[in-house]
Short mmCIF file of C-alpha atoms in Angstrom, two decimals:
data_model
loop_
_atom_site.label_atom_id
_atom_site.label_comp_id
_atom_site.label_asym_id
_atom_site.label_seq_id
_atom_site.Cartn_x
_atom_site.Cartn_y
_atom_site.Cartn_z
CA UNK N 1 243.74 -126.45 313.88
CA UNK N 2 245.47 -124.06 311.49
CA UNK N 3 247.85 -125.89 309.14
CA UNK N 4 251.50 -124.98 309.61
CA UNK N 5 253.03 -122.79 306.96
CA UNK N 6 256.05 -123.97 305.02
CA UNK N 7 259.32 -122.51 306.30
CA UNK N 8 261.00 -120.01 304.00
CA UNK N 9 263.84 -121.42 301.96
CA UNK N 10 267.35 -120.46 302.84
CA UNK N 11 269.25 -118.41 300.25
CA UNK N 12 271.07 -120.64 297.81
CA UNK N 13 269.11 -123.75 298.77
CA UNK N 14 269.26 -126.41 296.02
CA UNK N 15 266.08 -126.44 293.97
CA UNK N 16 265.45 -122.68 294.15
CA UNK N 17 266.38 -122.19 290.49
CA UNK N 18 264.11 -125.04 289.39
CA UNK N 19 261.21 -123.75 291.50
CA UNK N 20 261.63 -120.21 290.17
CA UNK N 21 261.73 -121.61 286.63
CA UNK N 22 258.47 -123.46 287.29
CA UNK N 23 256.84 -120.27 288.59
CA UNK N 24 258.02 -118.42 285.47
CA UNK N 25 256.58 -121.22 283.31
CA UNK N 26 253.28 -121.00 285.22
CA UNK N 27 253.00 -117.34 284.23
CA UNK N 28 253.87 -118.20 280.61
CA UNK N 29 251.50 -121.16 280.15
CA UNK N 30 248.19 -119.31 279.79
CA UNK N 31 249.41 -116.59 277.38
CA UNK N 32 250.73 -119.24 274.96
CA UNK N 33 247.24 -119.32 273.45
CA UNK N 34 247.11 -115.52 273.02
CA UNK N 35 250.47 -115.26 271.31
CA UNK N 36 249.88 -118.40 269.27
CA UNK N 37 246.70 -116.97 267.76
CA UNK N 38 248.33 -113.56 267.19
CA UNK N 39 251.49 -114.89 265.54
CA UNK N 40 249.51 -117.35 263.36
CA UNK N 41 246.71 -114.89 262.61
CA UNK N 42 246.90 -115.18 258.82
CA UNK N 43 246.43 -118.95 258.97
CA UNK N 44 243.70 -118.74 261.62
CA UNK N 45 241.79 -116.10 259.63
CA UNK N 46 241.92 -118.29 256.51
CA UNK N 47 240.91 -121.37 258.48
CA UNK N 48 237.90 -119.75 260.16
CA UNK N 49 236.89 -117.43 257.34
CA UNK N 50 236.77 -114.33 259.56
CA UNK N 51 238.10 -110.79 259.32
CA UNK N 52 241.09 -109.47 261.25
CA UNK N 53 238.74 -107.38 263.37
CA UNK N 54 236.68 -110.43 264.31
CA UNK N 55 239.82 -112.35 265.20
CA UNK N 56 240.80 -109.46 267.46
CA UNK N 57 237.72 -110.10 269.60
CA UNK N 58 239.30 -113.40 270.65
CA UNK N 59 241.65 -111.45 272.96
CA UNK N 60 238.68 -109.58 274.40
CA UNK N 61 237.14 -112.95 275.31
CA UNK N 62 240.43 -114.14 276.85
CA UNK N 63 240.82 -111.14 279.12
CA UNK N 64 237.10 -110.77 279.77
CA UNK N 65 236.98 -114.34 281.07
CA UNK N 66 240.06 -113.66 283.19
CA UNK N 67 238.54 -110.48 284.64
CA UNK N 68 235.22 -112.12 285.50
CA UNK N 69 236.81 -115.10 287.28
CA UNK N 70 239.84 -113.42 288.87
CA UNK N 71 238.36 -112.63 292.29
CA UNK N 72 236.79 -116.07 292.74
CA UNK N 73 239.94 -117.84 291.56
CA UNK N 74 242.06 -115.63 293.81
CA UNK N 75 240.05 -116.77 296.82
CA UNK N 76 240.29 -120.34 295.58
CA UNK N 77 244.07 -119.96 295.53
CA UNK N 78 243.93 -119.34 299.30
CA UNK N 79 242.22 -122.69 299.87
CA UNK N 80 243.54 -125.17 297.28
CA UNK N 81 246.86 -126.97 297.55
CA UNK N 82 249.70 -125.65 295.40
CA UNK N 83 249.81 -128.83 293.33
CA UNK N 84 246.09 -128.64 292.57
CA UNK N 85 246.58 -125.07 291.39
CA UNK N 86 249.47 -126.06 289.13
CA UNK N 87 247.17 -128.69 287.64
CA UNK N 88 244.61 -126.00 286.86
CA UNK N 89 247.22 -123.70 285.29
CA UNK N 90 249.04 -126.15 283.04
CA UNK N 91 246.07 -128.44 282.42
CA UNK N 92 243.89 -125.45 281.51
CA UNK N 93 246.55 -124.05 279.18
CA UNK N 94 246.95 -127.40 277.41
CA UNK N 95 243.17 -127.85 277.12
CA UNK N 96 242.72 -124.35 275.67
CA UNK N 97 245.34 -125.10 273.02
CA UNK N 98 243.76 -128.46 272.17
CA UNK N 99 240.29 -126.90 271.81
CA UNK N 100 241.82 -124.11 269.74
CA UNK N 101 243.67 -126.62 267.56
CA UNK N 102 240.43 -128.25 266.44
CA UNK N 103 238.29 -125.09 266.26
CA UNK N 104 236.70 -124.53 262.87
CA UNK N 105 234.42 -121.63 263.86
CA UNK N 106 234.98 -118.34 265.65
CA UNK N 107 232.69 -119.37 268.49
CA UNK N 108 234.66 -122.56 269.06
CA UNK N 109 237.80 -120.43 269.27
CA UNK N 110 235.97 -118.24 271.80
CA UNK N 111 235.52 -121.33 273.98
CA UNK N 112 239.26 -121.97 273.85
CA UNK N 113 239.88 -118.30 274.62
CA UNK N 114 237.67 -118.48 277.72
CA UNK N 115 239.66 -121.48 278.99
CA UNK N 116 242.91 -119.60 278.41
CA UNK N 117 241.53 -116.61 280.31
CA UNK N 118 240.64 -118.69 283.36
CA UNK N 119 244.11 -120.24 283.32
CA UNK N 120 245.73 -116.80 283.27
CA UNK N 121 243.46 -115.51 286.03
CA UNK N 122 244.71 -117.97 288.64
CA UNK N 123 248.40 -117.87 287.71
CA UNK N 124 249.20 -114.67 289.63
CA UNK N 125 247.46 -115.66 292.90
CA UNK N 126 249.04 -119.11 292.78
CA UNK N 127 252.59 -117.97 292.13
CA UNK N 128 252.30 -115.10 294.62
CA UNK N 129 251.17 -117.50 297.33
CA UNK N 130 254.03 -119.92 296.70
CA UNK N 131 256.59 -117.11 296.77
CA UNK N 132 255.11 -115.73 299.99
CA UNK N 133 255.34 -119.15 301.63
CA UNK N 134 258.75 -120.45 300.53
CA UNK N 135 260.99 -117.55 299.48
CA UNK N 136 263.16 -115.73 302.05
CA UNK N 137 261.66 -112.27 302.71
CA UNK N 138 264.68 -110.46 301.28
CA UNK N 139 264.34 -112.34 297.98
CA UNK N 140 260.57 -112.29 297.44
CA UNK N 141 260.41 -109.15 295.33
CA UNK N 142 263.24 -110.37 293.13
CA UNK N 143 261.37 -113.63 292.59
CA UNK N 144 258.26 -111.69 291.61
CA UNK N 145 260.23 -109.77 288.99
CA UNK N 146 261.57 -113.00 287.48
CA UNK N 147 258.30 -114.92 287.46
CA UNK N 148 256.35 -111.98 285.95
CA UNK N 149 258.74 -112.13 283.00
CA UNK N 150 257.07 -115.39 282.04
CA UNK N 151 254.45 -113.47 280.04
CA UNK N 152 257.15 -111.89 277.87
CA UNK N 153 258.87 -115.26 277.46
CA UNK N 154 255.55 -116.65 276.21
CA UNK N 155 255.50 -113.79 273.71
CA UNK N 156 259.00 -114.71 272.56
CA UNK N 157 258.23 -118.45 272.38
CA UNK N 158 254.95 -117.83 270.56
CA UNK N 159 256.59 -115.57 268.01
CA UNK N 160 259.32 -118.10 267.26
CA UNK N 161 257.51 -121.44 267.60
CA UNK N 162 254.04 -120.93 266.17
CA UNK N 163 254.89 -119.45 262.74
CA UNK N 164 257.51 -122.11 262.03
CA UNK N 165 255.40 -124.97 263.36
CA UNK N 166 252.26 -123.73 261.59
CA UNK N 167 254.06 -123.56 258.24
CA UNK N 168 255.23 -127.14 258.69
CA UNK N 169 252.24 -128.71 260.44
CA UNK N 170 249.38 -126.25 260.03
CA UNK N 171 247.59 -124.40 262.84
CA UNK N 172 246.31 -127.66 264.34
CA UNK N 173 249.77 -129.19 264.55
CA UNK N 174 251.31 -126.03 266.00
CA UNK N 175 248.64 -125.71 268.70
CA UNK N 176 248.88 -129.39 269.64
CA UNK N 177 252.67 -129.07 269.85
CA UNK N 178 252.32 -126.15 272.25
CA UNK N 179 249.74 -128.12 274.26
CA UNK N 180 252.28 -130.94 274.61
CA UNK N 181 254.86 -128.45 275.89
CA UNK N 182 252.36 -127.17 278.46
CA UNK N 183 251.55 -130.72 279.56
CA UNK N 184 255.21 -131.65 280.07
CA UNK N 185 255.82 -128.45 282.03
CA UNK N 186 252.79 -129.28 284.16
CA UNK N 187 254.28 -132.62 285.17
CA UNK N 188 257.56 -130.93 286.10
CA UNK N 189 255.67 -128.27 288.07
CA UNK N 190 253.64 -130.83 290.01
CA UNK N 191 256.84 -132.62 291.03
CA UNK N 192 258.70 -129.38 291.88
CA UNK N 193 256.38 -127.11 293.84
CA UNK N 194 256.25 -127.59 297.61
CA UNK N 195 253.05 -129.43 298.55
CA UNK N 196 251.48 -126.48 300.34
CA UNK N 197 248.29 -127.77 301.97
CA UNK N 198 244.96 -126.08 301.41
CA UNK N 199 244.69 -122.88 303.43
CA UNK N 200 248.26 -123.01 304.76
CA UNK N 201 248.85 -119.33 304.05
CA UNK N 202 246.52 -118.37 306.88
CA UNK N 203 249.15 -119.35 309.41
CA UNK N 204 251.76 -116.73 308.56
CA UNK N 205 253.08 -115.04 311.66
CA UNK N 206 253.39 -111.32 311.03
CA UNK N 207 252.09 -109.24 308.15
CA UNK N 208 252.16 -105.57 307.24
CA UNK N 209 249.31 -103.17 306.65
CA UNK N 210 249.32 -100.78 303.70
CA UNK N 211 250.52 -98.14 306.19
CA UNK N 212 253.57 -100.26 307.02
CA UNK N 213 252.50 -101.27 310.55
CA UNK N 214 253.05 -104.91 311.58
CA UNK N 215 249.94 -106.99 312.03
CA UNK N 216 249.29 -110.36 313.63
CA UNK N 217 247.99 -113.00 311.28
CA UNK N 218 244.51 -114.44 311.61
CA UNK N 219 244.01 -117.38 313.87
CA UNK N 220 241.37 -120.04 313.57
CA UNK N 221 237.76 -119.00 313.85
CA UNK N 222 236.71 -118.52 317.39
CA UNK N 223 240.27 -118.17 318.65
CA UNK N 224 240.75 -114.48 318.67
CA UNK N 225 240.17 -114.04 314.94
CA UNK N 226 239.64 -110.43 313.97
CA UNK N 227 236.26 -108.99 313.20
CA UNK N 228 235.82 -109.17 309.46
CA UNK N 229 232.95 -106.94 308.52
CA UNK N 230 232.42 -109.11 305.43
CA UNK N 231 229.99 -111.94 304.78
CA UNK N 232 231.33 -115.44 305.26
CA UNK N 233 233.89 -114.37 307.89
CA UNK N 234 236.38 -112.91 305.42
CA UNK N 235 238.23 -109.84 306.55
CA UNK N 236 237.87 -106.72 304.44
CA UNK N 237 240.78 -106.19 302.06
CA UNK N 238 243.03 -103.19 302.78
CA UNK N 239 242.07 -100.11 300.77
CA UNK N 240 245.47 -100.14 299.05
CA UNK N 241 244.43 -103.30 297.17
CA UNK N 242 241.64 -101.39 295.42
CA UNK N 243 244.00 -98.53 294.55
CA UNK N 244 246.46 -101.03 293.08
CA UNK N 245 243.63 -102.71 291.14
CA UNK N 246 242.62 -99.35 289.66
CA UNK N 247 246.21 -98.66 288.61
CA UNK N 248 246.41 -102.16 287.12
CA UNK N 249 243.25 -101.47 285.10
CA UNK N 250 244.50 -98.17 283.71
CA UNK N 251 248.03 -99.30 282.90
CA UNK N 252 246.70 -102.61 281.56
CA UNK N 253 244.33 -100.78 279.20
CA UNK N 254 247.17 -98.78 277.69
CA UNK N 255 249.62 -101.68 277.66
CA UNK N 256 247.39 -104.10 275.79
CA UNK N 257 246.12 -101.46 273.34
CA UNK N 258 249.70 -100.79 272.26
CA UNK N 259 250.63 -104.49 272.31
CA UNK N 260 247.71 -105.38 270.05
CA UNK N 261 248.02 -102.57 267.53
CA UNK N 262 251.70 -101.64 267.35
CA UNK N 263 252.36 -103.90 264.31
CA UNK N 264 249.28 -102.59 262.49
CA UNK N 265 250.26 -99.01 263.36
CA UNK N 266 253.64 -99.62 261.75
CA UNK N 267 252.05 -101.01 258.58
CA UNK N 268 249.14 -98.61 258.11
CA UNK N 269 250.56 -95.36 259.48
CA UNK N 270 254.27 -95.64 258.70
CA UNK N 271 254.10 -97.86 255.58
CA UNK N 272 256.39 -100.47 257.11
CA UNK N 273 256.23 -104.19 256.37
CA UNK N 274 254.40 -106.60 258.66
CA UNK N 275 257.79 -108.12 259.52
CA UNK N 276 259.00 -104.73 260.76
CA UNK N 277 255.81 -104.22 262.75
CA UNK N 278 256.18 -107.65 264.34
CA UNK N 279 259.83 -106.97 265.09
CA UNK N 280 258.90 -103.76 266.91
CA UNK N 281 256.47 -105.71 269.10
CA UNK N 282 259.12 -108.37 269.71
CA UNK N 283 261.61 -105.70 270.79
CA UNK N 284 259.15 -104.51 273.42
CA UNK N 285 258.66 -108.06 274.66
CA UNK N 286 262.35 -108.85 274.93
CA UNK N 287 263.10 -105.58 276.72
CA UNK N 288 260.11 -106.26 278.95
CA UNK N 289 261.73 -109.46 280.26
CA UNK N 290 264.69 -107.53 281.62
CA UNK N 291 262.57 -104.52 282.55
CA UNK N 292 260.38 -106.54 284.90
CA UNK N 293 263.42 -107.94 286.66
CA UNK N 294 264.91 -104.43 286.96
CA UNK N 295 261.72 -102.92 288.42
CA UNK N 296 261.56 -105.82 290.86
CA UNK N 297 265.09 -105.05 291.99
CA UNK N 298 264.15 -101.40 292.52
CA UNK N 299 261.41 -102.57 294.88
CA UNK N 300 263.83 -104.92 296.64
CA UNK N 301 266.24 -102.00 297.06
CA UNK N 302 263.63 -100.22 299.17
CA UNK N 303 261.95 -97.85 296.70
CA UNK N 304 258.30 -97.15 297.41
CA UNK N 305 255.82 -98.70 294.94
CA UNK N 306 254.08 -95.34 294.45
CA UNK N 307 257.39 -93.73 293.42
CA UNK N 308 258.05 -96.46 290.87
CA UNK N 309 254.49 -96.49 289.54
CA UNK N 310 254.60 -92.72 289.07
CA UNK N 311 257.80 -93.12 287.03
CA UNK N 312 256.21 -95.92 284.99
CA UNK N 313 253.10 -93.87 284.18
CA UNK N 314 255.18 -90.82 283.27
CA UNK N 315 257.42 -92.91 281.02
CA UNK N 316 254.37 -94.49 279.38
CA UNK N 317 253.14 -91.02 278.44
CA UNK N 318 256.39 -90.63 276.50
CA UNK N 319 255.45 -93.78 274.54
CA UNK N 320 252.18 -92.14 273.49
CA UNK N 321 253.99 -88.92 272.59
CA UNK N 322 256.53 -90.83 270.47
CA UNK N 323 253.81 -92.70 268.57
CA UNK N 324 251.81 -89.53 267.93
CA UNK N 325 254.97 -87.77 266.76
CA UNK N 326 255.79 -90.73 264.50
CA UNK N 327 252.29 -90.44 263.00
CA UNK N 328 252.41 -86.67 262.44
CA UNK N 329 255.97 -86.55 261.10
CA UNK N 330 255.91 -89.99 259.41
CA UNK N 331 259.16 -90.88 261.20
CA UNK N 332 259.68 -94.67 261.51
CA UNK N 333 262.63 -94.12 263.88
CA UNK N 334 260.16 -92.93 266.52
CA UNK N 335 258.38 -96.28 266.26
CA UNK N 336 261.48 -97.99 267.62
CA UNK N 337 261.89 -95.39 270.36
CA UNK N 338 258.28 -96.02 271.40
CA UNK N 339 258.79 -99.81 271.33
CA UNK N 340 261.84 -99.55 273.59
CA UNK N 341 260.11 -97.16 276.02
CA UNK N 342 257.03 -99.40 276.10
CA UNK N 343 259.16 -102.34 277.18
CA UNK N 344 261.06 -100.28 279.74
CA UNK N 345 258.03 -98.72 281.42
CA UNK N 346 254.49 -100.08 281.45
CA UNK N 347 255.50 -103.73 280.99
CA UNK N 348 257.03 -103.49 284.47
CA UNK N 349 253.92 -102.10 286.19
CA UNK N 350 252.51 -105.44 287.29
CA UNK N 351 255.75 -106.40 289.05
CA UNK N 352 255.58 -103.29 291.23
CA UNK N 353 251.85 -103.74 291.86
CA UNK N 354 252.22 -107.41 292.86
CA UNK N 355 255.15 -106.60 295.15
CA UNK N 356 253.15 -103.78 296.77
CA UNK N 357 250.21 -106.12 297.36
CA UNK N 358 252.42 -108.85 298.79
CA UNK N 359 253.81 -106.40 301.35
CA UNK N 360 250.46 -104.86 302.19
CA UNK N 361 247.98 -107.68 302.92
CA UNK N 362 247.76 -110.54 305.43
CA UNK N 363 249.12 -113.81 304.08
CA UNK N 364 245.70 -115.48 304.37
CA UNK N 365 244.24 -112.85 302.04
CA UNK N 366 247.00 -112.84 299.45
CA UNK N 367 245.06 -114.91 296.92
CA UNK N 368 241.96 -112.74 297.41
CA UNK N 369 244.00 -109.55 296.99
CA UNK N 370 245.89 -110.92 293.99
CA UNK N 371 242.61 -111.96 292.39
CA UNK N 372 241.14 -108.48 292.92
CA UNK N 373 244.21 -106.93 291.34
CA UNK N 374 244.06 -109.42 288.46
CA UNK N 375 240.41 -108.51 287.89
CA UNK N 376 241.43 -104.89 287.37
CA UNK N 377 244.38 -105.80 285.17
CA UNK N 378 242.47 -108.18 282.92
CA UNK N 379 239.54 -105.78 282.62
CA UNK N 380 242.06 -103.23 281.36
CA UNK N 381 243.54 -105.81 278.99
CA UNK N 382 240.07 -106.52 277.60
CA UNK N 383 239.13 -102.85 277.19
CA UNK N 384 242.41 -101.60 275.66
CA UNK N 385 242.31 -103.37 272.26
CA UNK N 386 238.54 -102.89 272.08
CA UNK N 387 238.75 -99.12 272.63
CA UNK N 388 241.68 -98.70 270.26
CA UNK N 389 240.01 -100.81 267.57
CA UNK N 390 236.67 -98.97 267.79
CA UNK N 391 238.34 -95.57 267.63
CA UNK N 392 240.54 -96.70 264.75
CA UNK N 393 237.50 -97.87 262.75
CA UNK N 394 235.56 -94.69 263.60
CA UNK N 395 238.26 -92.13 262.74
CA UNK N 396 240.40 -93.97 260.19
CA UNK N 397 243.66 -93.53 262.11
CA UNK N 398 245.19 -94.22 265.51
CA UNK N 399 245.46 -90.69 266.87
CA UNK N 400 242.29 -90.61 268.97
CA UNK N 401 243.01 -94.09 270.27
CA UNK N 402 246.51 -93.04 271.32
CA UNK N 403 245.07 -90.01 273.10
CA UNK N 404 242.72 -92.35 274.98
CA UNK N 405 245.72 -94.46 276.01
CA UNK N 406 247.49 -91.30 277.18
CA UNK N 407 244.41 -90.37 279.20
CA UNK N 408 244.49 -93.77 280.91
CA UNK N 409 248.13 -93.28 281.87
CA UNK N 410 247.35 -89.79 283.22
CA UNK N 411 244.54 -91.23 285.34
CA UNK N 412 246.94 -93.94 286.54
CA UNK N 413 249.35 -91.23 287.63
CA UNK N 414 246.51 -89.54 289.54
CA UNK N 415 245.45 -92.74 291.31
CA UNK N 416 249.08 -93.38 292.24
CA UNK N 417 249.27 -89.92 293.80
CA UNK N 418 246.06 -90.60 295.79
CA UNK N 419 247.47 -93.91 297.04
CA UNK N 420 250.69 -92.21 298.13
CA UNK N 421 248.74 -89.57 300.06
CA UNK N 422 246.70 -92.27 301.80
CA UNK N 423 249.80 -94.25 302.80
CA UNK N 424 251.56 -91.09 304.03
CA UNK N 425 248.54 -90.19 306.17
CA UNK N 426 248.52 -93.67 307.66
CA UNK N 427 252.19 -93.43 308.59
CA UNK N 428 251.80 -90.04 310.19
CA UNK N 429 248.72 -91.09 312.09
CA UNK N 430 246.47 -88.61 310.26
#
């Protein structure tokens, strides 16, 4: 018998703020490791005896692990209880920080990075599923915008906590302190999230195709369940999921390349201090918190995801243009313009993509679809810094790398246009 789904919460119901805070924390838990290593890089480099380039490969391991495991973990999110998934997220984040705290070699830090990547890979499917089950339909997209801001809050926390704690307690003490924070948040999350049973999302009543047509949810096997066409009885994902995953890959590549190298660009190309370079990155992160909420509200107001994604890709091209102009003219003011535009545009892409997926797939496939999208996003995250770093080492400057980022955004604009054409054909019956 199919487990009953949890009724949607009524607007203003007590506990909504706490639950939304927990979902935001779930998105922030995994990236604590990334931002901790980045903000304490000088101490970590000295501790491990590695170069800055070698330390940069730690992020490649994080996002590579996330990309490889995203689809499997997304499917797992459709079958595990919500509390079990919160245990994986916060327990995995704490374990990654503990392993990182005691790492004395680069390969040991790689192990911690892989754990952090797995934690980040399941966070989107888990939080998407909970929102789909408990949030009123008219508030779901707004909730997505808020919870996606958790990544930027992790960036803010990491930038403030780790340097101060590392100076006082060393890298080990700082990482263990962050692990304790993750553990405490995990206890709160376990007590707060609704105890959604394993597989409960399969019982949702009516879903929407990527063409906007209503669709009956799957019933139990043998009781009128639809023909799947996929091994193991799983129904094929809507084509829109793969378009969204491609857009997530391309925007993620550009986003993470700029995130990783903006401070170094400021120092090497514009002769700014490391503090100024870090401040520029922080400005992007802070603006990104509000940007993600704003893009989520645009979706909630009825704007089509393809319209918003086209605007995001076009705005991201302006970021590339500003950085190239800053390089050519040696104009530090353009660095700040690029940082602001970066926060306003591409940092909001994943909110729109997640909202589009939530509206376009059956509830029982939401974890699978979210995992597929996360695979694309994390693959882009892994490739972006790698491509930028290789081109920087090969040419001696950032210009070719920035052109590659611009090419990724142009391709993202093209894929968005193809998705819009496909959706329009579906609505017109063509």
